[in-house]
Short mmCIF file of C-alpha atoms in Angstrom, two decimals:
data_model
loop_
_atom_site.label_atom_id
_atom_site.label_comp_id
_atom_site.label_asym_id
_atom_site.label_seq_id
_atom_site.Cartn_x
_atom_site.Cartn_y
_atom_site.Cartn_z
CA MET A 10 0.33 -0.28 0.01
CA VAL A 11 1.39 3.18 -1.25
CA ALA A 12 0.11 6.13 1.20
CA TYR A 13 0.82 9.89 1.40
CA ASN A 14 -0.89 12.25 3.50
CA ALA A 15 -3.54 9.42 3.94
CA GLU A 16 -4.11 9.55 7.90
CA THR A 17 -7.97 9.77 7.27
CA THR A 18 -8.39 7.22 4.48
CA LEU A 19 -6.00 4.46 5.55
CA GLU A 20 -7.32 2.58 8.07
CA ARG A 21 -10.70 2.74 6.94
CA THR A 22 -9.24 1.55 3.82
CA LEU A 23 -7.07 -1.49 5.18
CA ASP A 24 -10.59 -2.80 6.83
CA ARG A 25 -12.36 -3.04 3.65
CA ILE A 26 -10.00 -6.23 2.59
CA PRO A 27 -12.51 -8.95 2.64
CA ALA A 28 -12.12 -11.32 5.91
CA ASP A 29 -12.43 -14.42 4.21
CA PHE A 30 -9.19 -12.99 1.59
CA ARG A 31 -6.90 -12.14 4.89
CA PRO A 32 -5.55 -15.37 5.37
CA ARG A 33 -4.05 -15.69 2.44
CA ILE A 34 -2.27 -12.51 2.62
CA ALA A 35 1.29 -13.43 3.69
CA GLU A 36 2.40 -9.77 4.47
CA ILE A 37 0.80 -6.38 4.02
CA LEU A 38 3.55 -3.70 3.26
CA ILE A 39 2.31 -0.11 4.18
CA LEU A 40 5.14 2.43 2.52
CA ASP A 41 4.19 6.22 3.90
CA ASP A 42 6.15 8.41 1.72
CA ALA A 43 7.40 11.11 4.06
CA SER A 44 3.49 11.97 4.93
CA HIS A 45 3.04 15.87 6.85
CA ASP A 46 0.43 13.98 8.74
CA ALA A 47 -0.11 10.82 10.77
CA THR A 48 -0.01 8.37 8.27
CA PHE A 49 2.61 6.62 9.70
CA THR A 50 0.75 6.67 12.80
CA ALA A 51 -2.37 5.32 11.76
CA GLY A 52 -0.68 2.30 9.63
CA THR A 53 1.20 1.40 12.90
CA ARG A 54 -1.80 1.54 15.11
CA TRP A 55 -3.85 -0.76 12.51
CA SER A 56 -0.99 -3.09 12.27
CA GLN A 57 -1.33 -4.15 16.02
CA LEU A 58 -4.96 -5.02 15.78
CA ALA A 59 -5.38 -8.61 16.47
CA GLY A 60 -6.33 -11.05 13.70
CA MET A 61 -4.69 -8.62 11.00
CA PRO A 62 -2.23 -10.43 8.64
CA PRO A 63 1.35 -9.69 9.64
CA THR A 64 1.69 -5.86 8.55
CA VAL A 65 4.53 -3.91 7.72
CA VAL A 66 4.69 0.05 8.16
CA MET A 67 7.55 2.02 6.74
CA ARG A 68 8.20 5.53 6.70
CA HIS A 69 10.46 7.20 4.38
CA THR A 70 12.20 10.35 5.85
CA LYS A 71 12.65 11.79 2.20
CA ASN A 72 9.75 11.99 -0.15
CA LEU A 73 10.00 9.45 -2.84
CA GLY A 74 7.64 10.26 -5.36
CA TYR A 75 4.51 7.74 -6.48
CA GLY A 76 7.07 5.99 -8.48
CA GLY A 77 9.82 5.91 -6.25
CA ASN A 78 7.35 4.46 -3.27
CA GLN A 79 6.22 1.60 -5.63
CA LYS A 80 10.03 0.92 -6.41
CA ALA A 81 10.72 0.65 -2.44
CA GLY A 82 7.71 -1.65 -2.25
CA TYR A 83 8.87 -4.15 -5.02
CA ARG A 84 12.10 -4.38 -3.85
CA LEU A 85 10.76 -5.24 -0.14
CA ALA A 86 8.46 -7.51 -1.74
CA ALA A 87 11.27 -9.31 -3.74
CA GLU A 88 13.47 -9.24 -0.51
CA ARG A 89 10.94 -11.24 1.68
CA GLY A 90 10.17 -14.11 -0.71
CA LEU A 91 6.69 -12.95 -1.88
CA ASP A 92 5.41 -14.39 -4.77
CA ILE A 93 2.66 -11.98 -5.97
CA VAL A 94 2.30 -8.14 -4.92
CA VAL A 95 -0.65 -6.10 -5.13
CA LEU A 96 -0.47 -2.11 -5.72
CA LEU A 97 -3.28 -0.69 -3.16
CA HIS A 98 -3.46 3.03 -2.55
CA GLY A 99 -3.75 4.63 0.74
CA ASP A 100 -6.64 7.12 -0.41
CA GLY A 101 -9.74 4.41 -1.00
CA GLN A 102 -9.97 5.15 -4.08
CA TYR A 103 -9.50 1.34 -5.80
CA ALA A 104 -11.52 -1.42 -4.12
CA PRO A 105 -9.89 -3.32 -1.80
CA GLU A 106 -12.93 -5.69 -2.32
CA MET A 107 -11.85 -6.92 -5.45
CA LEU A 108 -8.35 -8.29 -4.52
CA PRO A 109 -9.36 -12.04 -4.92
CA GLN A 110 -10.48 -11.09 -8.39
CA MET A 111 -6.90 -9.40 -9.03
CA VAL A 112 -4.85 -12.26 -7.95
CA GLU A 113 -6.80 -15.20 -9.30
CA PRO A 114 -5.07 -14.95 -12.62
CA LEU A 115 -2.02 -14.72 -11.12
CA VAL A 116 -2.42 -17.77 -9.09
CA ARG A 117 -3.91 -20.08 -12.03
CA GLY A 118 -0.53 -18.55 -14.03
CA GLU A 119 -2.27 -16.98 -16.31
CA CYS A 120 -0.41 -13.56 -16.90
CA GLU A 121 2.43 -12.03 -15.25
CA ALA A 122 0.32 -8.78 -14.66
CA VAL A 123 -3.62 -7.94 -13.77
CA PHE A 124 -5.02 -4.63 -14.17
CA GLY A 125 -8.13 -3.30 -12.64
CA SER A 126 -9.94 -1.28 -15.24
CA ARG A 127 -12.57 1.48 -14.87
CA MET A 128 -13.24 1.50 -18.34
CA MET A 129 -14.14 -1.97 -19.30
CA ARG A 130 -17.98 -1.76 -18.68
CA PRO A 131 -18.98 1.13 -20.50
CA GLY A 132 -20.33 4.07 -18.46
CA ASP A 133 -19.41 2.64 -15.01
CA ALA A 134 -16.56 5.22 -14.65
CA LEU A 135 -19.07 8.55 -15.02
CA ARG A 136 -21.44 6.62 -12.70
CA GLY A 137 -18.48 5.87 -10.13
CA GLY A 138 -18.06 9.94 -9.84
CA MET A 139 -15.07 10.10 -12.42
CA PRO A 140 -14.96 13.90 -13.58
CA LEU A 141 -16.01 13.95 -17.44
CA TYR A 142 -12.57 16.05 -18.13
CA LYS A 143 -10.89 13.18 -16.60
CA TRP A 144 -12.54 10.00 -18.24
CA LEU A 145 -12.04 12.21 -21.55
CA GLY A 146 -8.33 12.64 -20.56
CA ASN A 147 -8.24 8.83 -19.96
CA ARG A 148 -9.80 7.72 -23.57
CA VAL A 149 -7.84 10.01 -25.41
CA LEU A 150 -4.74 9.01 -24.17
CA THR A 151 -5.50 5.46 -23.87
CA ARG A 152 -6.11 5.07 -27.26
CA LEU A 153 -3.15 7.10 -28.21
CA GLU A 154 -0.72 4.82 -26.09
CA ASN A 155 -2.22 1.84 -27.71
CA GLY A 156 -1.79 3.04 -31.13
CA LEU A 157 1.95 3.45 -29.88
CA LEU A 158 2.53 0.17 -28.57
CA GLY A 159 0.21 -1.80 -30.45
CA SER A 160 -1.73 -3.01 -27.33
CA LYS A 161 -5.66 -3.68 -26.63
CA LEU A 162 -5.96 -2.11 -23.19
CA THR A 163 -8.87 -0.53 -22.00
CA GLU A 164 -7.11 1.58 -19.71
CA PHE A 165 -3.55 2.68 -18.95
CA HIS A 166 -4.41 5.04 -15.76
CA SER A 167 -5.40 2.94 -13.48
CA GLY A 168 -3.46 2.21 -10.45
CA TYR A 169 -4.76 -0.96 -9.29
CA ARG A 170 -2.18 -3.16 -10.32
CA ALA A 171 -1.07 -6.79 -9.51
CA TYR A 172 1.88 -8.22 -10.50
CA ARG A 173 4.15 -11.73 -10.13
CA VAL A 174 7.55 -10.58 -8.30
CA ASP A 175 9.49 -12.68 -10.28
CA ALA A 176 8.20 -11.05 -13.46
CA LEU A 177 9.07 -7.58 -11.96
CA ARG A 178 12.77 -9.05 -11.42
CA ARG A 179 13.18 -9.24 -14.84
CA LEU A 180 12.09 -5.64 -15.50
CA PRO A 181 14.56 -2.74 -15.39
CA ILE A 182 12.05 -0.66 -13.09
CA GLU A 183 14.97 0.63 -11.23
CA ARG A 184 15.39 2.79 -13.78
CA ASN A 185 12.04 4.16 -14.12
CA THR A 186 11.04 7.89 -13.24
CA ASP A 187 10.04 8.59 -9.80
CA ASP A 188 6.55 10.29 -10.91
CA PHE A 189 3.37 9.71 -11.79
CA ASP A 190 4.16 8.32 -14.97
CA PHE A 191 6.01 5.08 -13.48
CA ASP A 192 2.79 2.97 -14.40
CA THR A 193 2.93 3.75 -18.25
CA GLN A 194 6.44 2.77 -18.07
CA ILE A 195 5.92 -0.02 -16.27
CA ILE A 196 3.04 -1.31 -18.93
CA VAL A 197 5.82 -0.46 -21.78
CA GLN A 198 8.11 -2.91 -20.01
CA LEU A 199 5.62 -5.60 -19.69
CA ALA A 200 4.61 -5.02 -23.41
CA ASP A 201 8.51 -4.95 -24.54
CA ALA A 202 9.37 -8.10 -22.51
CA GLY A 203 6.20 -10.12 -24.33
CA MET A 204 4.35 -10.55 -20.97
CA ARG A 205 0.68 -11.10 -20.38
CA ILE A 206 -1.31 -8.38 -18.83
CA ARG A 207 -5.10 -9.74 -18.00
CA GLU A 208 -7.54 -6.55 -17.29
CA ILE A 209 -10.70 -7.00 -14.85
CA PRO A 210 -13.49 -4.44 -14.11
CA ILE A 211 -13.02 -2.50 -11.18
CA PRO A 212 -15.68 -0.13 -9.66
CA THR A 213 -14.87 3.31 -9.93
CA TYR A 214 -14.95 5.53 -6.74
CA TYR A 215 -14.32 9.54 -6.24
CA GLY A 216 -14.19 10.86 -3.02
CA ASP A 217 -13.10 13.60 -1.25
CA GLU A 218 -9.17 12.76 -1.48
CA ILE A 219 -6.72 15.02 -2.67
CA CYS A 220 -5.36 14.56 -6.18
CA TYR A 221 -1.60 15.04 -6.08
CA VAL A 222 -1.15 14.62 -9.98
CA ASN A 223 -0.79 17.41 -12.64
CA GLY A 224 -3.21 16.54 -15.45
CA MET A 225 -1.27 18.40 -17.97
CA ARG A 226 1.92 17.37 -17.05
CA TYR A 227 1.04 14.12 -16.25
CA ALA A 228 -0.52 13.79 -20.09
CA LYS A 229 2.93 14.91 -21.40
CA ASP A 230 4.64 12.63 -19.52
CA VAL A 231 3.01 9.43 -20.17
CA VAL A 232 2.95 10.80 -24.16
CA LYS A 233 6.58 11.27 -24.22
CA ASP A 234 7.24 7.82 -22.28
CA VAL A 235 5.62 5.64 -25.39
CA VAL A 236 7.28 7.79 -28.05
CA GLU A 237 10.60 7.78 -26.37
CA TYR A 238 10.28 3.90 -26.49
CA ARG A 239 9.16 3.86 -30.59
CA LEU A 240 11.67 6.08 -31.16
CA ALA A 241 14.12 4.05 -29.32
CA LYS A 242 13.04 1.01 -31.11
CA LYS A 243 13.89 2.31 -34.26
CA GLY A 244 17.34 3.47 -32.52
CA PHE A 245 16.93 7.39 -31.96
CA GLY A 246 17.54 8.18 -28.26
CA THR A 247 18.84 5.85 -25.18
CA CYS A 248 15.81 5.23 -23.19
CA ASP A 249 17.69 3.21 -20.42
CA TRP A 250 14.84 1.85 -19.06
CA ILE A 251 13.64 -0.57 -21.75
CA PRO A 252 16.45 -3.35 -22.27
CA LYS A 253 19.27 -3.06 -25.23
CA PRO A 254 19.22 -6.46 -27.17
CA ALA A 255 22.54 -8.09 -26.80
CA ALA A 256 22.36 -9.33 -30.86
CA TYR A 257 22.13 -7.57 -33.65
CA ALA A 258 19.11 -7.87 -35.99
CA PHE A 259 20.51 -9.07 -39.45
CA LYS A 260 18.94 -9.05 -42.75
CA GLU A 261 20.24 -9.98 -46.07
CA GLY A 262 20.08 -7.60 -48.81
CA ASP A 263 18.90 -4.82 -46.79
CA GLY A 264 21.91 -2.01 -47.65
CA SER A 265 23.19 -2.24 -44.42
CA SER A 266 27.16 -2.86 -44.20
CA HIS A 267 26.58 -6.27 -42.98
CA ALA A 268 24.66 -6.98 -46.07
CA VAL A 269 27.36 -5.47 -48.20
CA ILE A 270 30.37 -7.33 -46.86
CA LEU A 271 28.37 -10.77 -47.33
CA ALA A 272 28.08 -9.30 -51.02
CA ALA A 273 31.73 -9.42 -51.08
CA LEU A 274 32.65 -11.97 -49.53
CA ARG A 275 30.32 -13.74 -51.83
CA ARG A 276 32.88 -13.15 -54.82
CA LEU A 277 35.84 -14.37 -52.98
CA PRO A 278 36.91 -17.89 -52.60
CA PRO A 279 36.06 -19.50 -49.82
CA GLY A 280 38.38 -19.73 -46.83
CA ARG A 281 38.55 -19.30 -42.66
CA VAL A 282 37.12 -16.13 -41.38
CA LEU A 283 37.65 -14.69 -38.10
CA ASP A 284 34.26 -12.43 -37.63
CA VAL A 285 34.84 -10.02 -35.01
CA GLY A 286 31.90 -8.82 -32.90
CA CYS A 287 30.17 -12.06 -34.22
CA SER A 288 26.97 -11.55 -31.80
CA GLY A 289 24.65 -14.58 -32.13
CA GLY A 290 26.32 -16.08 -35.65
CA LEU A 291 24.00 -14.82 -37.74
CA PHE A 292 26.17 -13.32 -40.10
CA ALA A 293 28.67 -16.11 -39.34
CA GLU A 294 25.92 -18.63 -40.79
CA ARG A 295 25.23 -17.24 -43.77
CA LEU A 296 29.30 -17.30 -44.78
CA GLU A 297 29.24 -21.15 -43.55
CA ALA A 298 26.40 -21.22 -46.20
CA LEU A 299 28.94 -20.01 -48.63
CA GLY A 300 31.58 -22.43 -47.86
CA HIS A 301 33.78 -20.58 -45.54
CA THR A 302 34.63 -21.38 -41.79
CA VAL A 303 33.86 -19.14 -39.44
CA THR A 304 35.39 -18.64 -36.22
CA GLY A 305 33.66 -15.91 -33.90
CA VAL A 306 34.93 -13.32 -30.84
CA ASP A 307 32.58 -11.21 -29.11
CA CYS A 308 32.04 -10.13 -25.53
CA VAL A 309 29.18 -11.98 -24.88
CA GLU A 310 28.01 -15.39 -25.64
CA ILE A 311 24.33 -15.67 -27.39
CA ASP A 312 22.66 -18.89 -27.83
CA GLY A 313 23.15 -20.11 -30.81
CA VAL A 314 26.52 -18.83 -31.88
CA LYS A 315 28.48 -21.93 -31.28
CA ALA A 316 26.78 -23.98 -33.41
CA ARG A 317 26.59 -21.51 -36.33
CA CYS A 318 30.71 -20.78 -36.14
CA SER A 319 31.99 -24.14 -37.27
CA GLY A 320 35.74 -22.87 -36.69
CA GLY A 321 35.02 -22.18 -32.80
CA PHE A 322 33.74 -19.33 -30.91
CA HIS A 323 36.22 -17.16 -28.16
CA LEU A 324 34.53 -15.08 -25.28
CA ALA A 325 36.81 -12.20 -25.26
CA ASP A 326 36.50 -8.65 -24.67
CA LEU A 327 38.24 -6.74 -27.41
CA GLU A 328 39.35 -3.79 -25.22
CA ASP A 329 41.53 -5.98 -23.95
CA GLY A 330 42.69 -7.45 -27.15
CA LEU A 331 42.26 -10.53 -29.22
CA PRO A 332 42.53 -14.32 -27.39
CA ALA A 333 45.34 -15.92 -28.17
CA ALA A 334 43.29 -18.42 -28.83
CA VAL A 335 41.94 -17.36 -32.04
CA GLY A 336 45.24 -18.95 -33.39
CA GLY A 337 46.20 -16.71 -37.41
CA GLY A 338 46.55 -17.85 -40.62
CA TYR A 339 43.01 -16.64 -42.02
CA ASP A 340 42.42 -15.63 -45.11
CA TYR A 341 39.51 -13.15 -44.19
CA VAL A 342 38.88 -10.78 -40.84
CA VAL A 343 35.26 -9.29 -40.56
CA ALA A 344 35.15 -6.50 -38.24
CA GLY A 345 31.69 -5.03 -39.13
CA ASP A 346 30.68 -2.02 -36.72
CA VAL A 347 33.17 -3.29 -34.12
CA VAL A 348 36.55 -1.25 -34.16
CA GLU A 349 34.05 2.57 -33.01
CA HIS A 350 33.33 0.35 -29.81
CA VAL A 351 36.85 -0.11 -28.37
CA SER A 352 39.14 2.83 -27.05
CA ARG A 353 42.06 2.19 -29.58
CA PRO A 354 41.00 0.93 -33.04
CA GLU A 355 44.50 0.80 -34.24
CA ARG A 356 45.71 -1.49 -31.59
CA LEU A 357 42.93 -3.82 -32.23
CA LEU A 358 43.16 -3.55 -36.28
CA ALA A 359 47.07 -3.96 -35.82
CA GLU A 360 46.27 -7.31 -33.84
CA LEU A 361 43.92 -8.41 -36.71
CA ARG A 362 46.68 -7.83 -38.99
CA GLY A 363 48.90 -10.10 -37.41
CA VAL A 364 46.30 -12.88 -37.46
CA LEU A 365 45.71 -12.81 -41.41
CA ARG A 366 47.30 -14.38 -44.14
CA PRO A 367 50.38 -12.14 -45.65
CA ASP A 368 47.72 -11.34 -48.74
CA GLY A 369 44.47 -11.95 -46.75
CA ARG A 370 41.68 -9.68 -46.40
CA VAL A 371 39.79 -7.45 -43.85
CA LEU A 372 36.53 -6.26 -44.46
CA LEU A 373 35.47 -3.48 -42.40
CA SER A 374 32.60 -1.12 -41.48
CA VAL A 375 32.23 1.78 -39.39
CA PRO A 376 29.57 4.44 -39.05
CA ASN A 377 29.97 7.78 -41.06
CA PHE A 378 30.31 10.71 -38.33
CA GLY A 379 29.94 13.23 -40.97
CA HIS A 380 26.79 11.78 -41.98
CA TRP A 381 24.10 15.02 -42.19
CA TYR A 382 21.98 13.58 -39.20
CA SER A 383 25.10 14.07 -36.92
CA ARG A 384 26.33 17.26 -38.71
CA LEU A 385 22.44 18.92 -37.91
CA ARG A 386 22.39 17.64 -34.19
CA VAL A 387 26.12 19.16 -33.14
CA ALA A 388 24.69 22.17 -35.32
CA LEU A 389 21.75 22.72 -33.36
CA GLY A 390 23.45 22.03 -30.20
CA ALA A 391 21.28 18.80 -29.86
CA PHE A 392 23.98 16.38 -29.68
CA ASP A 393 22.98 13.28 -27.72
CA TYR A 394 23.47 9.52 -28.12
CA ASP A 395 21.17 7.00 -29.35
CA ARG A 396 20.60 3.46 -28.83
CA ARG A 397 22.26 2.46 -31.98
CA GLY A 398 23.32 3.81 -35.64
CA ILE A 399 26.29 7.09 -35.73
CA LEU A 400 25.49 8.08 -32.65
CA ASP A 401 25.17 4.68 -30.78
CA GLU A 402 25.66 5.32 -26.74
CA THR A 403 28.41 2.36 -26.92
CA HIS A 404 30.70 3.99 -29.68
CA LEU A 405 33.84 5.05 -28.20
CA ARG A 406 35.25 6.66 -31.35
CA PHE A 407 33.98 8.38 -33.91
CA PHE A 408 35.25 8.68 -37.79
CA SER A 409 35.14 10.59 -40.94
CA ARG A 410 36.48 9.51 -44.01
CA ALA A 411 40.08 11.11 -43.78
CA SER A 412 40.23 9.79 -40.09
CA LEU A 413 39.46 6.27 -41.42
CA ARG A 414 41.89 6.25 -43.92
CA ARG A 415 44.81 7.38 -41.33
CA THR A 416 43.70 4.73 -38.58
CA VAL A 417 44.22 2.08 -41.26
CA ARG A 418 47.43 2.99 -42.66
CA SER A 419 48.84 3.44 -39.25
CA ALA A 420 47.80 0.25 -38.45
CA GLY A 421 49.34 -0.99 -40.92
CA TYR A 422 47.07 -1.39 -44.04
CA ASP A 423 46.38 -0.64 -48.08
CA VAL A 424 43.01 0.65 -48.70
CA LEU A 425 41.57 -1.49 -51.61
CA SER A 426 38.49 -0.28 -51.66
CA LEU A 427 36.56 2.38 -49.62
CA GLY A 428 32.60 3.12 -50.20
CA ALA A 429 29.52 3.92 -48.03
CA THR A 430 25.87 3.03 -47.71
CA GLY A 431 23.03 4.70 -47.63
CA ALA A 432 20.76 5.67 -44.71
CA PRO A 433 18.60 2.50 -42.99
CA PHE A 434 15.42 3.78 -43.83
CA TRP A 435 14.34 0.20 -44.04
CA SER A 436 15.05 -0.09 -40.31
CA VAL A 437 13.44 2.88 -39.12
CA LEU A 438 10.10 2.44 -41.52
CA GLY A 439 10.09 -0.88 -41.54
CA GLY A 440 9.83 -1.31 -45.05
CA GLY A 441 6.96 -0.27 -47.13
CA PRO A 442 6.53 2.04 -50.52
CA ALA A 443 7.89 5.23 -48.42
CA ALA A 444 11.36 3.21 -47.40
CA THR A 445 11.69 2.16 -51.03
CA VAL A 446 11.69 5.55 -52.34
CA LEU A 447 14.03 7.21 -49.38
CA SER A 448 16.69 4.36 -49.29
CA GLY A 449 16.85 5.03 -53.42
CA ALA A 450 17.15 8.75 -53.19
CA SER A 451 19.76 8.18 -50.17
CA ALA A 452 21.43 5.68 -52.39
CA LEU A 453 22.01 8.38 -55.16
CA LEU A 454 22.91 10.90 -53.14
CA THR A 455 25.76 9.02 -51.63
CA ARG A 456 26.89 8.15 -54.78
CA LEU A 457 26.96 11.82 -55.30
CA ARG A 458 29.00 12.94 -52.10
CA PRO A 459 29.25 10.16 -49.54
CA THR A 460 31.19 12.32 -47.30
CA LEU A 461 27.76 13.76 -46.13
CA PHE A 462 25.03 11.23 -47.00
CA GLY A 463 26.74 8.21 -46.46
CA TYR A 464 25.79 6.60 -43.25
CA GLN A 465 28.48 4.11 -42.81
CA TYR A 466 31.95 3.16 -44.91
CA VAL A 467 32.79 0.00 -45.97
CA ALA A 468 36.58 -0.64 -46.51
CA LEU A 469 38.34 -3.63 -47.97
CA LEU A 470 41.97 -3.88 -46.82
CA THR A 471 44.99 -5.79 -47.13
CA PRO A 472 48.23 -5.63 -44.85
CA HIS A 473 50.53 -3.00 -46.15
CA ALA A 474 53.53 -5.54 -46.17
CA ALA A 475 53.57 -7.07 -49.64
CA ARG A 476 54.51 -11.02 -50.60
CA THR A 477 57.95 -10.72 -52.73
CA LEU A 478 59.83 -13.28 -54.73
CA ILE A 479 63.29 -14.86 -53.32
CA ALA A 480 64.76 -17.80 -54.38
CA GLY A 481 61.22 -19.15 -55.28
CA GLU A 482 59.81 -18.56 -52.12
CA HIS A 483 57.50 -16.15 -51.12
CA ILE A 484 57.83 -14.53 -47.99
CA ASP A 485 57.08 -10.93 -46.15
CA VAL A 486 58.62 -8.03 -47.23
CA GLN A 487 58.40 -7.08 -43.54
CA ASP A 488 60.30 -10.48 -42.86
CA VAL A 489 63.46 -9.36 -44.75
CA LEU A 490 63.43 -6.17 -43.08
CA ASN A 491 63.79 -7.73 -39.81
CA ARG A 492 66.01 -10.22 -40.87
CA GLN A 493 64.07 -13.17 -39.64
CA TYR A 494 64.25 -14.99 -42.88
CA VAL A 495 65.96 -17.69 -43.51
CA PRO A 496 65.86 -20.21 -46.56
CA GLU A 497 65.02 -23.99 -45.64
CA ASP A 498 68.18 -25.10 -47.54
CA ARG A 499 70.90 -23.57 -45.59
CA ALA A 500 71.87 -22.17 -42.42
CA ARG A 501 72.26 -18.63 -41.13
CA PRO A 502 76.19 -17.93 -41.53
CA SER A 503 77.65 -17.06 -38.08
CA THR A 504 79.05 -13.59 -40.13
CA ARG A 505 77.48 -11.44 -42.01
CA VAL A 506 78.54 -9.33 -45.09
#
């Protein structure tokens, strides 16, 4: 039970908990959010009555806010080993008489969350005293939120909720707002995680309780939350209260850098490939189908990656360099959207050169910081990071075409080819005619001026040390310069002339 200045309503609300339901309650947790009245005293007084469920009364010394108070309650429920937790308001606006119906779908395992809805039965909310302007605002916001999320809830704004505690553990609710739109963010998190929500009709009651919600600010915040989520799913903004997928989604032929690299490898003879930053191995799987043998390296191991990399998988943080276990003698190294994630890309590229055959190839892609999108963000003073793309929040280095050339040359490579891809409208718009037209226009503009319209650069590199013919044998020029080469048919003389 969350409570703030609820001295006059708290005990009456608790008394309304059905007597035949009380034996099923493991604990009642009352959280007084630094009230200015005697809410804490009222809760303590009720907790000492005979025959009541075990009751814990907590008073925050600082007001945590509506969302912050819920976080404290759910954290406490998890610590105390509860299976189901119900959110009840201390002002009595939501009927404690409905507690048995609220928990029953959870007990039966039908869902992870149950919401009490005042809008399921037409007319109930208005008959229960909900002001017309609140009813209208509720309907408009709920329809907008359903449209943006693709959900079908009858109400987004009820504060009567029941959750499975193990489901809450899987959601990053600690990152949520402490304000009143906490309830909206938790709906978005449930939907994003694919969890099931069940609604049940509840009665509406408006009495003399004090409302602390600023309606206009609340409307702005909940709309911002769902819009922020939709943009984050397209890669814009960070939205740290929504988990970021560990694996990248790869779609062959989508015009992305990975698709361009795959097309290049399709034209090359099959060989041994080191896929640096292989993620879940979806790209490696396509290379294997072309006859290549792929060894994968990444900092996380995603289910299925080992089965997709016949050459093996190595778990390693590339910031610390390549693991020795990857070996050497690779025909190709793929570093698709990787080197921008390390603080010293020159060092990583030099290590990659060391595991290549002398005439091997590196297929490299990096985002173009000179693209109009990032230029515009900087020019408008709106620079910030996104979940992916050019301004990905995990990028440690930014590249222009000139800086990319300098970097690969300093790492000991010659650039055999350097191209650019257009903007990924296919990803933002999800396909369709508009995405096709915009992608075509982007591709044309990229050919005309790649430094401004190119979204990513894709480079084909080879080690700078060429192969040289000496006495019928191929050796590296670098080996000769380092005096490390000794022909097999004669010993090194003791005296050099």
